Amino acid sequence: TVSGYTDTETVWRLVEIDGIATDQTVTIQFPEEGHFTGQAPCNRYFGAQTVPYPWFKAETIGSTKMACPDLAAEAAYFKALTAMTLIEVSGDSLLLTNDAGGSLFFEAQKGI
């Protein structure tokens, strides 16, 4: 899985959705084999990712249930995340893509 291609301590911050810059506070991390966690626009989330690299499949996503004004953005992020099928890790960059042209581009956060 992707956990073998990224440091388990690395926190990846979302910087682009489908090639468009975003200032949403969204992160993803791969703390152990077969799992991911992160911060969506409102809530902490977690899930399983068990397919072999470079394939990606976000499974069984769960999250905390705090209300906030960005719940629509959060739902859109979860929809995009579950639509991704490939992952590429290169240096300080992580790219999720799918055959429909969708993409989520993350950069490693520094100083965490």
Coordinates of C-alpha atoms in Angstrom, one line a residue:
T1 CA 0.0 0.0 0.0
V2 CA 1.0 3.6 -0.1
S3 CA 2.3 3.5 3.5
G4 CA 5.5 1.9 2.1
Y5 CA 6.1 4.9 -0.1
T6 CA 5.7 7.7 2.4
D7 CA 6.9 8.4 5.9
T8 CA 4.2 7.5 8.4
E9 CA 4.8 10.9 10.1
T10 CA 4.3 13.0 6.9
V11 CA 1.2 15.1 6.9
W12 CA 0.1 16.0 3.3
R13 CA -1.8 19.3 2.8
L14 CA -4.2 19.6 -0.1
V15 CA -3.2 22.5 -2.4
E16 CA -5.1 21.7 -5.6
I17 CA -8.4 20.1 -6.6
D18 CA -8.7 19.2 -10.3
G19 CA -5.8 21.6 -11.0
I20 CA -7.4 24.6 -9.2
A21 CA -5.7 26.0 -6.1
T22 CA -7.5 25.6 -2.8
D23 CA -7.1 27.3 0.6
Q24 CA -9.2 24.7 2.4
T25 CA -7.6 23.2 5.5
V26 CA -7.4 19.6 4.3
T27 CA -4.8 17.0 5.1
I28 CA -4.1 13.3 4.6
Q29 CA -1.7 11.0 6.4
F30 CA -0.8 7.3 6.1
P31 CA 0.2 6.4 9.7
E32 CA 0.2 2.6 9.2
E33 CA -0.2 0.1 6.5
G34 CA -3.7 0.0 5.0
H35 CA -5.0 3.1 6.8
F36 CA -5.2 6.9 6.3
T37 CA -6.3 9.7 8.5
G38 CA -6.6 13.5 8.0
Q39 CA -8.4 16.7 8.6
A40 CA -11.2 17.6 6.3
P41 CA -12.7 21.2 6.2
C42 CA -14.7 20.5 9.3
N43 CA -13.8 17.1 10.9
R44 CA -11.0 14.6 11.4
Y45 CA -11.5 11.6 9.2
F46 CA -10.1 8.1 8.8
G47 CA -10.4 5.1 6.5
A48 CA -8.8 2.1 4.9
Q49 CA -6.7 1.9 1.8
T50 CA -5.7 -1.7 1.1
V51 CA -5.0 -1.9 -2.6
P52 CA -1.3 -2.1 -3.8
Y53 CA 0.6 1.0 -4.8
P54 CA 0.1 2.8 -7.3
W55 CA -3.6 2.0 -7.0
F56 CA -5.7 3.8 -4.5
K57 CA -9.1 3.1 -3.1
A58 CA -10.5 5.0 -0.1
E59 CA -12.7 2.6 1.8
T60 CA -14.9 2.8 4.9
I61 CA -14.3 6.6 5.5
G62 CA -15.5 7.7 8.9
S63 CA -15.3 11.1 10.6
T64 CA -16.0 13.1 13.7
K65 CA -19.4 14.8 13.5
M66 CA -18.8 18.5 14.3
A67 CA -21.0 21.0 12.4
C68 CA -19.4 23.9 10.7
P69 CA -20.1 26.2 7.7
D70 CA -17.8 24.1 5.4
L71 CA -19.8 20.9 5.5
A72 CA -20.6 21.2 1.8
A73 CA -16.9 21.5 1.0
E74 CA -16.2 18.5 3.2
A75 CA -18.8 16.4 1.4
A76 CA -17.3 17.4 -1.9
Y77 CA -13.8 16.5 -0.7
F78 CA -14.9 13.0 0.5
K79 CA -16.7 12.5 -2.8
A80 CA -13.5 13.4 -4.7
L81 CA -11.3 11.3 -2.4
T82 CA -13.4 8.2 -3.0
A83 CA -13.3 8.8 -6.7
M84 CA -9.5 8.6 -6.9
T85 CA -7.9 5.4 -8.2
L86 CA -4.2 6.1 -8.6
I87 CA -1.6 7.6 -6.2
E88 CA 1.9 8.9 -6.9
V89 CA 4.3 9.9 -4.2
S90 CA 7.4 11.9 -5.4
G91 CA 9.5 13.8 -2.9
D92 CA 7.3 16.4 -1.2
S93 CA 4.4 15.8 -3.6
L94 CA 1.5 13.4 -3.5
L95 CA -1.0 13.2 -6.4
L96 CA -4.2 11.3 -6.4
T97 CA -5.9 10.9 -9.9
N98 CA -8.6 8.9 -11.7
D99 CA -9.5 8.0 -15.3
A100 CA -12.1 10.8 -15.4
G101 CA -9.4 13.5 -15.1
G102 CA -10.0 14.2 -11.4
S103 CA -7.1 15.0 -9.2
L104 CA -6.1 15.9 -5.7
F105 CA -2.6 17.4 -5.3
F106 CA -1.0 17.4 -1.8
E107 CA 2.3 18.8 -0.6
A108 CA 4.2 17.6 2.5
Q109 CA 3.8 20.1 5.4
K110 CA 7.0 21.3 6.8
G111 CA 7.8 21.8 10.5
I112 CA 5.2 19.5 12.0

